[in-house]
Coordinates of C-alpha atoms and ligand atoms in Angstrom, one line a residue:
Chain A
M1 CA 0.1 0.0 -0.1
V2 CA 1.1 3.6 -0.7
T3 CA -0.3 6.8 0.2
L4 CA -0.5 9.7 -2.1
I5 CA -2.6 13.1 -2.2
V6 CA -4.6 14.0 -5.1
N7 CA -6.4 17.4 -5.3
K8 CA -5.8 17.6 -1.4
Q9 CA -7.6 14.1 -0.9
E10 CA -5.5 11.4 0.7
L11 CA -5.6 8.0 -1.0
Q12 CA -4.4 4.6 0.1
V13 CA -3.8 2.3 -3.0
D14 CA -2.1 -0.8 -4.1
E15 CA 1.4 -0.4 -5.6
G16 CA 2.1 -1.0 -9.3
K17 CA -0.9 1.1 -10.8
T18 CA -0.5 4.1 -12.7
L19 CA -1.5 7.5 -11.3
L20 CA -4.1 7.7 -14.1
Q21 CA -5.5 4.4 -13.2
V22 CA -5.7 5.2 -9.4
C23 CA -7.5 8.4 -9.9
L24 CA -10.1 7.0 -12.3
D25 CA -10.8 4.0 -9.6
N26 CA -11.3 6.7 -7.0
G27 CA -13.6 8.8 -8.8
I28 CA -11.2 11.5 -9.9
Y29 CA -11.7 12.0 -13.6
I30 CA -9.0 12.9 -15.7
P31 CA -9.6 13.0 -19.6
N32 CA -7.9 10.3 -21.6
L33 CA -8.3 8.5 -24.8
C34 CA -5.2 6.1 -25.1
H35 CA -4.9 4.6 -21.8
I36 CA -5.5 0.8 -21.5
H37 CA -6.4 -0.6 -18.1
G38 CA -3.5 -2.7 -16.9
T39 CA -0.9 -2.1 -19.4
D40 CA 2.8 -1.8 -18.4
N41 CA 3.8 0.2 -21.6
P42 CA 1.6 3.2 -22.2
S43 CA 1.6 4.8 -25.7
A44 CA 0.8 8.1 -23.9
S45 CA -0.1 9.6 -27.4
C46 CA -3.3 11.3 -26.8
R47 CA -1.6 14.0 -24.5
L48 CA -4.9 14.6 -22.5
C49 CA -4.2 12.9 -19.2
F50 CA -1.8 15.6 -17.7
V51 CA -1.6 16.3 -14.0
E52 CA 0.9 18.4 -12.0
I53 CA 3.0 16.7 -9.3
E54 CA 4.7 18.5 -6.5
G55 CA 8.5 18.8 -7.4
E56 CA 8.3 18.3 -11.1
D57 CA 8.5 21.6 -13.2
K58 CA 6.2 20.6 -15.9
P59 CA 2.9 18.7 -16.2
I60 CA 3.2 15.1 -16.9
P61 CA 0.7 12.5 -18.6
S62 CA -0.5 10.5 -15.6
C63 CA -0.7 7.2 -17.5
T64 CA 3.0 7.2 -17.5
V65 CA 3.5 7.9 -13.8
K66 CA 3.5 4.7 -11.3
V67 CA 2.2 5.5 -7.9
K68 CA 4.7 6.0 -5.3
D69 CA 4.4 7.1 -1.4
G70 CA 4.2 10.7 -0.9
I71 CA 3.1 11.7 -4.3
I72 CA 1.2 15.0 -4.3
A73 CA -0.7 15.8 -7.3
K74 CA -3.2 18.1 -8.7
T75 CA -5.3 17.2 -11.7
D76 CA -7.1 20.7 -12.3
T77 CA -4.5 23.4 -12.5
P78 CA -4.8 26.2 -15.1
S79 CA -1.6 24.7 -16.9
V80 CA -3.0 21.3 -16.9
R81 CA -6.3 22.6 -18.3
R82 CA -4.6 24.6 -21.0
L83 CA -2.7 21.7 -22.4
Q84 CA -5.8 19.4 -22.4
R85 CA -7.9 21.9 -24.3
T86 CA -5.2 22.5 -26.7
A87 CA -4.8 18.7 -27.2
F88 CA -8.6 18.3 -27.5
K89 CA -8.9 21.1 -30.1
L90 CA -6.2 19.7 -32.3
L91 CA -8.0 16.4 -32.0
M92 CA -11.1 17.8 -33.0
S93 CA -9.6 19.8 -35.9
V94 CA -9.4 16.6 -37.8
H95 CA -12.8 15.0 -36.8
R96 CA -16.0 14.9 -38.5
V97 CA -18.6 15.7 -35.7
D98 CA -22.0 14.4 -36.7
C99 CA -23.0 12.9 -33.5
G100 CA -26.6 12.3 -34.8
H101 CA -25.5 9.6 -37.2
C102 CA -22.7 8.2 -35.0
P103 CA -23.1 5.0 -33.0
A104 CA -20.9 6.4 -30.2
N105 CA -23.5 9.2 -29.6
K106 CA -24.0 9.7 -25.9
K107 CA -21.4 7.4 -24.8
C108 CA -18.6 9.0 -26.7
E109 CA -15.4 9.8 -24.9
L110 CA -15.1 13.1 -26.8
Q111 CA -18.5 14.2 -25.9
R112 CA -17.7 13.5 -22.3
I113 CA -14.1 15.3 -22.4
A114 CA -15.7 18.2 -24.2
K115 CA -18.2 18.7 -21.5
F116 CA -15.5 18.1 -18.8
L117 CA -13.2 20.7 -20.3
K118 CA -16.1 23.0 -21.2
V119 CA -15.1 23.4 -24.6
G120 CA -17.1 22.7 -27.8
L121 CA -16.9 19.7 -30.0
K122 CA -16.3 21.9 -33.0
P123 CA -12.9 23.8 -32.5
K124 CA -13.0 27.5 -33.2
Y125 CA -10.1 29.1 -34.9
L126 CA -8.7 25.9 -36.2
E127 CA -8.9 24.8 -39.8
L128 CA -10.8 21.6 -40.3
R129 CA -8.7 18.9 -42.0
L130 CA -10.6 16.0 -42.9
K131 CA -9.4 12.8 -44.7
E132 CA -10.9 12.3 -48.1
T133 CA -12.2 8.7 -47.4
E134 CA -15.1 8.7 -45.1
V135 CA -15.6 5.0 -44.6
D136 CA -13.3 2.2 -45.5
E137 CA -15.3 -0.7 -46.1
S138 CA -12.7 -3.2 -47.4
H139 CA -12.7 -5.4 -44.3
P140 CA -15.1 -8.4 -44.5
F141 CA -16.6 -7.8 -41.0
L142 CA -15.9 -4.1 -40.1
D143 CA -16.2 -0.7 -41.3
Y144 CA -13.9 2.2 -40.6
Y145 CA -14.3 5.6 -40.3
P146 CA -11.1 7.8 -40.5
N147 CA -12.8 10.9 -39.9
R148 CA -13.9 9.7 -36.4
C149 CA -10.8 8.0 -35.4
V150 CA -8.6 9.6 -32.7
L151 CA -5.7 7.3 -33.5
C152 CA -5.6 6.2 -29.8
G153 CA -4.4 2.8 -31.0
K154 CA -6.4 0.7 -28.5
C155 CA -8.1 -1.4 -31.1
I156 CA -4.7 -2.6 -32.4
A157 CA -3.3 -3.3 -28.9
V158 CA -6.4 -5.2 -27.9
C159 CA -6.4 -7.2 -31.3
K160 CA -2.7 -8.2 -30.6
D161 CA -3.5 -8.9 -27.0
K162 CA -6.3 -11.2 -27.9
H163 CA -5.0 -13.0 -31.0
G164 CA -1.3 -12.9 -30.5
R165 CA -1.1 -10.8 -33.7
A166 CA -2.9 -7.7 -34.7
F167 CA -5.2 -7.8 -37.8
L168 CA -5.2 -4.0 -37.7
T169 CA -2.4 -1.5 -37.8
F170 CA -1.5 2.0 -38.0
A171 CA -0.8 3.0 -41.9
K172 CA 0.8 6.0 -43.6
R173 CA 2.0 8.9 -41.4
G174 CA 1.3 12.3 -40.3
L175 CA -2.0 13.8 -41.1
D176 CA -2.7 10.9 -43.5
T177 CA -2.3 8.2 -40.6
V178 CA -5.3 5.8 -40.5
V179 CA -6.0 2.4 -39.0
S180 CA -5.8 -0.2 -41.7
S181 CA -6.9 -3.8 -42.1
Y182 CA -5.1 -3.9 -45.3
G183 CA -4.9 -7.5 -47.1
E184 CA -6.9 -9.0 -44.1
T185 CA -9.9 -10.2 -46.1
D186 CA -9.7 -13.7 -45.2
A187 CA -13.4 -15.0 -44.2
N188 CA -11.6 -16.9 -41.5
L189 CA -10.8 -14.1 -39.7
P190 CA -11.5 -14.3 -35.9
C191 CA -13.4 -10.8 -35.9
S192 CA -17.0 -12.1 -36.4
K193 CA -16.6 -13.7 -33.0
C194 CA -14.6 -11.0 -31.4
F195 CA -15.2 -7.4 -32.0
A196 CA -13.1 -6.3 -29.2
C197 CA -11.9 -3.5 -31.2
I198 CA -15.4 -2.0 -31.5
R199 CA -15.9 -2.3 -27.8
I200 CA -12.6 -0.6 -26.9
C201 CA -13.0 2.2 -29.1
P202 CA -13.5 5.3 -27.1
V203 CA -15.3 7.0 -30.3
G204 CA -17.4 5.4 -33.0
A205 CA -14.7 4.7 -35.6
I206 CA -15.2 1.0 -36.0
T207 CA -18.5 -0.5 -36.6
S208 CA -19.8 -4.1 -37.4
K209 CA -21.0 -4.8 -40.9
D210 CA -23.8 -6.6 -39.4
S211 CA -25.1 -3.8 -37.3
P212 CA -27.5 -1.3 -38.9
R213 CA -25.7 1.2 -40.8
Q214 CA -25.8 4.7 -39.2
T215 CA -24.7 7.0 -41.9
Chain B
M1 CA -4.1 -6.0 -74.1
I2 CA -2.6 -4.0 -71.6
Q3 CA -4.0 -5.8 -68.9
E4 CA -2.5 -9.2 -70.3
N5 CA 0.7 -7.6 -70.5
S6 CA 0.7 -6.4 -66.9
L7 CA -0.4 -9.8 -65.7
E8 CA 2.6 -11.4 -67.3
E9 CA 4.8 -8.6 -66.0
E10 CA 3.5 -9.2 -62.4
K11 CA 4.3 -12.7 -62.6
L12 CA 7.8 -12.2 -63.6
I13 CA 8.4 -9.7 -60.8
L14 CA 6.9 -12.2 -58.2
D15 CA 9.1 -14.9 -59.5
D16 CA 12.0 -12.7 -59.2
I17 CA 11.0 -11.7 -55.6
A18 CA 10.4 -15.3 -54.6
S19 CA 13.9 -16.3 -55.8
R20 CA 15.5 -13.4 -53.9
L21 CA 13.6 -13.6 -50.6
K22 CA 15.7 -16.8 -49.9
A23 CA 18.7 -14.7 -49.1
F24 CA 17.1 -12.9 -46.2
G25 CA 16.6 -14.1 -42.7
R26 CA 13.1 -14.8 -41.4
E27 CA 13.2 -12.3 -38.4
R28 CA 10.8 -9.2 -38.4
E29 CA 13.9 -6.8 -38.7
E30 CA 14.3 -8.2 -42.3
L31 CA 11.1 -6.5 -43.4
I32 CA 12.6 -3.2 -44.3
P33 CA 15.6 -4.6 -46.3
I34 CA 13.1 -6.9 -48.1
L35 CA 10.8 -4.0 -49.0
Q36 CA 14.0 -2.0 -50.1
M37 CA 15.1 -5.0 -52.3
I38 CA 11.6 -5.1 -53.9
Q39 CA 11.4 -1.5 -54.5
E40 CA 14.9 -1.4 -55.9
R41 CA 14.4 -4.2 -58.4
H42 CA 11.1 -3.3 -59.5
A43 CA 10.5 0.3 -58.8
Y44 CA 7.3 -0.5 -56.8
I45 CA 5.8 -2.9 -54.3
A46 CA 2.7 -4.8 -55.7
E47 CA 0.0 -6.0 -53.6
D48 CA 1.1 -9.8 -53.9
A49 CA 4.5 -8.7 -53.1
I50 CA 3.4 -7.4 -49.7
K51 CA 1.7 -10.7 -49.2
M52 CA 4.7 -12.7 -50.2
A53 CA 6.8 -10.6 -47.6
A54 CA 4.3 -11.2 -45.0
E55 CA 4.1 -14.8 -45.6
Y56 CA 7.9 -15.2 -45.6
L57 CA 8.2 -13.4 -42.3
G58 CA 5.2 -14.8 -40.7
I59 CA 3.7 -11.5 -39.7
A60 CA 0.3 -10.1 -40.7
I61 CA -0.1 -8.8 -44.1
C62 CA -1.5 -5.3 -42.7
E63 CA 1.6 -5.1 -40.6
V64 CA 3.7 -5.1 -43.7
Y65 CA 1.4 -2.6 -45.3
G66 CA 1.6 -0.4 -42.1
V67 CA 5.5 -0.3 -42.2
A68 CA 5.7 0.3 -46.0
T69 CA 3.4 3.0 -46.1
F70 CA 5.0 4.8 -43.3
Y71 CA 8.1 5.6 -45.6
N72 CA 7.8 7.8 -48.5
Q73 CA 10.5 5.9 -50.3
F74 CA 8.1 3.1 -51.1
R75 CA 5.7 3.2 -54.2
F76 CA 2.6 0.9 -54.4
H77 CA 1.9 1.4 -58.2
P78 CA 4.3 0.8 -61.2
P79 CA 5.9 3.8 -62.5
G80 CA 4.3 5.4 -65.5
K81 CA 6.2 5.8 -68.9
N82 CA 6.6 9.5 -68.0
H83 CA 7.7 9.8 -64.3
I84 CA 7.3 13.2 -62.8
K85 CA 9.2 14.2 -59.7
V86 CA 8.2 17.3 -58.0
C87 CA 10.9 18.8 -55.6
L88 CA 9.3 19.7 -52.2
G89 CA 12.7 20.5 -50.6
T90 CA 13.0 23.7 -48.5
A91 CA 13.9 26.0 -51.3
C92 CA 11.1 24.6 -53.6
H93 CA 8.7 24.6 -50.9
V94 CA 9.2 28.1 -50.0
R95 CA 8.8 29.0 -53.8
G96 CA 5.4 27.2 -54.2
G97 CA 6.5 23.6 -54.9
D98 CA 3.3 22.4 -53.4
I99 CA 1.3 24.3 -55.8
I100 CA 3.2 22.7 -58.7
L101 CA 2.5 19.4 -57.2
E102 CA -1.2 20.0 -57.0
N103 CA -1.2 21.1 -60.5
F104 CA 0.3 17.9 -61.8
E105 CA -2.2 16.1 -59.5
R106 CA -5.1 17.9 -60.9
K107 CA -4.1 17.8 -64.4
L108 CA -3.4 14.0 -64.3
E109 CA -6.1 13.2 -61.9
I110 CA -3.9 11.1 -59.8
R111 CA -2.2 11.7 -56.3
D112 CA 1.6 11.8 -55.5
G113 CA 2.9 8.1 -55.4
E114 CA 0.2 7.1 -58.0
T115 CA 0.1 6.2 -61.7
T116 CA -2.5 7.0 -64.3
P117 CA -4.6 4.2 -65.3
D118 CA -3.2 4.2 -68.8
R119 CA 0.4 4.0 -67.3
E120 CA 1.5 7.1 -69.2
F121 CA 2.3 9.3 -66.1
S122 CA 3.3 8.9 -62.6
I123 CA 4.0 11.6 -59.8
E124 CA 6.3 11.4 -56.9
R125 CA 7.4 13.9 -54.5
V126 CA 11.0 14.2 -53.8
A127 CA 13.4 16.2 -51.4
C128 CA 15.9 18.7 -52.7
V129 CA 17.4 17.5 -56.2
G130 CA 20.2 19.8 -55.8
C131 CA 19.5 23.0 -58.0
C132 CA 17.6 25.1 -55.5
A133 CA 18.6 28.2 -57.5
L134 CA 15.9 27.0 -60.2
A135 CA 13.3 26.6 -57.6
P136 CA 10.5 25.4 -58.0
V137 CA 11.8 22.3 -59.6
S138 CA 10.6 19.3 -61.0
V139 CA 12.5 16.4 -62.7
V140 CA 10.7 14.9 -65.6
N141 CA 12.1 11.7 -67.0
E142 CA 15.6 12.8 -65.7
T143 CA 15.4 16.2 -67.2
V144 CA 15.6 19.0 -64.6
Q145 CA 12.6 21.5 -65.2
G146 CA 13.4 24.8 -63.4
H147 CA 11.3 27.8 -62.4
M148 CA 8.1 25.6 -62.7
A149 CA 4.8 27.4 -63.1
P150 CA 1.2 26.2 -63.6
S151 CA 1.5 27.0 -67.3
K152 CA 4.6 25.0 -67.7
V153 CA 2.7 21.9 -66.1
E154 CA 0.1 22.3 -68.8
G155 CA 2.9 22.6 -71.5
L156 CA 4.8 19.5 -70.4
I157 CA 1.8 17.3 -70.3
L158 CA 0.3 18.6 -73.5
G159 CA 3.7 18.2 -75.1
F160 CA 3.7 14.4 -74.0
K161 CA 0.3 13.8 -75.1
I162 CA 1.0 15.4 -78.7
E163 CA 4.1 13.4 -78.9
K164 CA 2.3 10.1 -78.3
E165 CA -0.5 11.1 -80.7
K166 CA 2.2 11.6 -83.3
A167 CA 3.9 8.4 -82.7
E168 CA 0.5 6.5 -82.9
R169 CA -0.2 8.2 -86.3
E170 CA 3.2 7.1 -87.6
K171 CA 2.8 3.5 -86.4
K172 CA -0.6 3.4 -88.3
K173 CA 0.8 4.8 -91.4
S174 CA 3.5 2.3 -91.4
E175 CA 1.1 -0.6 -90.8
P176 CA -0.4 -1.8 -94.0
A177 CA -4.2 -1.0 -94.1
Q178 CA -6.2 -4.2 -93.6
Ligands
SF4_301 S1 -17.1 10.0 -32.4 FE1 -18.0 11.1 -30.7 S2 -17.7 13.3 -31.4 FE2 -17.5 12.1 -33.2 S3 -19.3 12.2 -34.2 FE3 -19.2 10.2 -32.9 S4 -20.3 10.8 -31.1 FE4 -19.7 12.8 -32.1
SF4_302 S1 -10.6 3.1 -34.4 FE1 -11.1 3.8 -32.4 S2 -9.7 2.4 -31.0 FE2 -8.9 2.3 -33.1 S3 -7.4 4.1 -33.0 FE3 -9.4 4.7 -33.8 S4 -10.4 5.7 -32.2 FE4 -8.7 4.4 -31.1
FES303 S1 -4.0 8.6 -21.5 FE1 -2.2 9.4 -21.1 S2 -1.6 10.2 -23.0 FE2 -3.5 9.3 -23.4
FES304 S1 14.8 22.2 -52.7 FE1 14.2 21.9 -54.6 S2 16.1 21.8 -55.7 FE2 16.7 22.1 -53.7

């Protein structure tokens, strides 16, 4: 057991967990998109889960911090919020906001974060840069919506975890980066009995071909 | 006709790749050297070549695709008869190289890295080609074209089309009428 203080509240928790996980477990919400429960090797790519820790000169992503005795952290300082709002706006500048036609509507992590940070879903002052392809329908069981995807990588990680190898991957790079199932057209793919990627996706970027289309 | 030709061509390419793969180990770090070998010998990486590499290394096809598409040096379409390289190095970028690229793309209705369906043209973006004083620069079939402008893009492509038509007319003339 270690003891730490988050937002002036004392927490007694088991060792080995990340600060983000501990906060979430104790009802202290920190925006996050790429965090996977129980992983030892966080990608820390969404840059949303920042906290300030006493003794550190800059905010740090809380998914990369293992809890230790005596940590004193704050999750809601002005510099934390500034970083989170900027990261969020950048994410939304490549996002097709069309919640009414999206399967994630009302359970979407982006909607939750927008509400929490008190910012709109559509970023002001940033140019919207959408990808040309709205839906990639090449997979036998899944459809993929590049303009909804936040590139958190959780679908790829969960696929690899379940099946020993990932049938999804990041492809291309920079603003063109997408999740791709290129070449995986075999009808024997495990997908039709799995759909773990759909469940873990924090937005509505992967859908099953069997579910009623919502576009 | 074109279709048949390219099928045969592809079979030759795949045979060549298969025979060369044996020289590589089967560890995943061999993936990039393998892709480089394919690109070097055949100027592009076909769909079936991606599958072959995946099979050889025992990894998912999409993983090979993911790695290959991360790097600009790999192409997935056979080069066209006229290969157009548009420089987007620093000097050319500053002088509007991206506008030249966009002009070629619009005129030929393909994106950079692609080839027109008739295999006449392909476009590639490159970094500095070493003659920044002439920026923005394009290299068309190894000939450097300096001070590129939208009108020059039109002119170059028109030139190739006229040349092709002329060649076709001459071919017809020399063939005895049926
Ligand atoms: S992913 Fe979320 S924010 Fe985007 S359209 Fe769907 S519900 Fe709306
Ligand atoms: S499809 Fe969903 S889970 Fe996968 S990277 Fe995109 S947002 Fe993340
Ligand atoms: S959850 Fe920590 S960076 Fe994404
Ligand atoms: S930057 Fe284009 S030639 Fe140098």
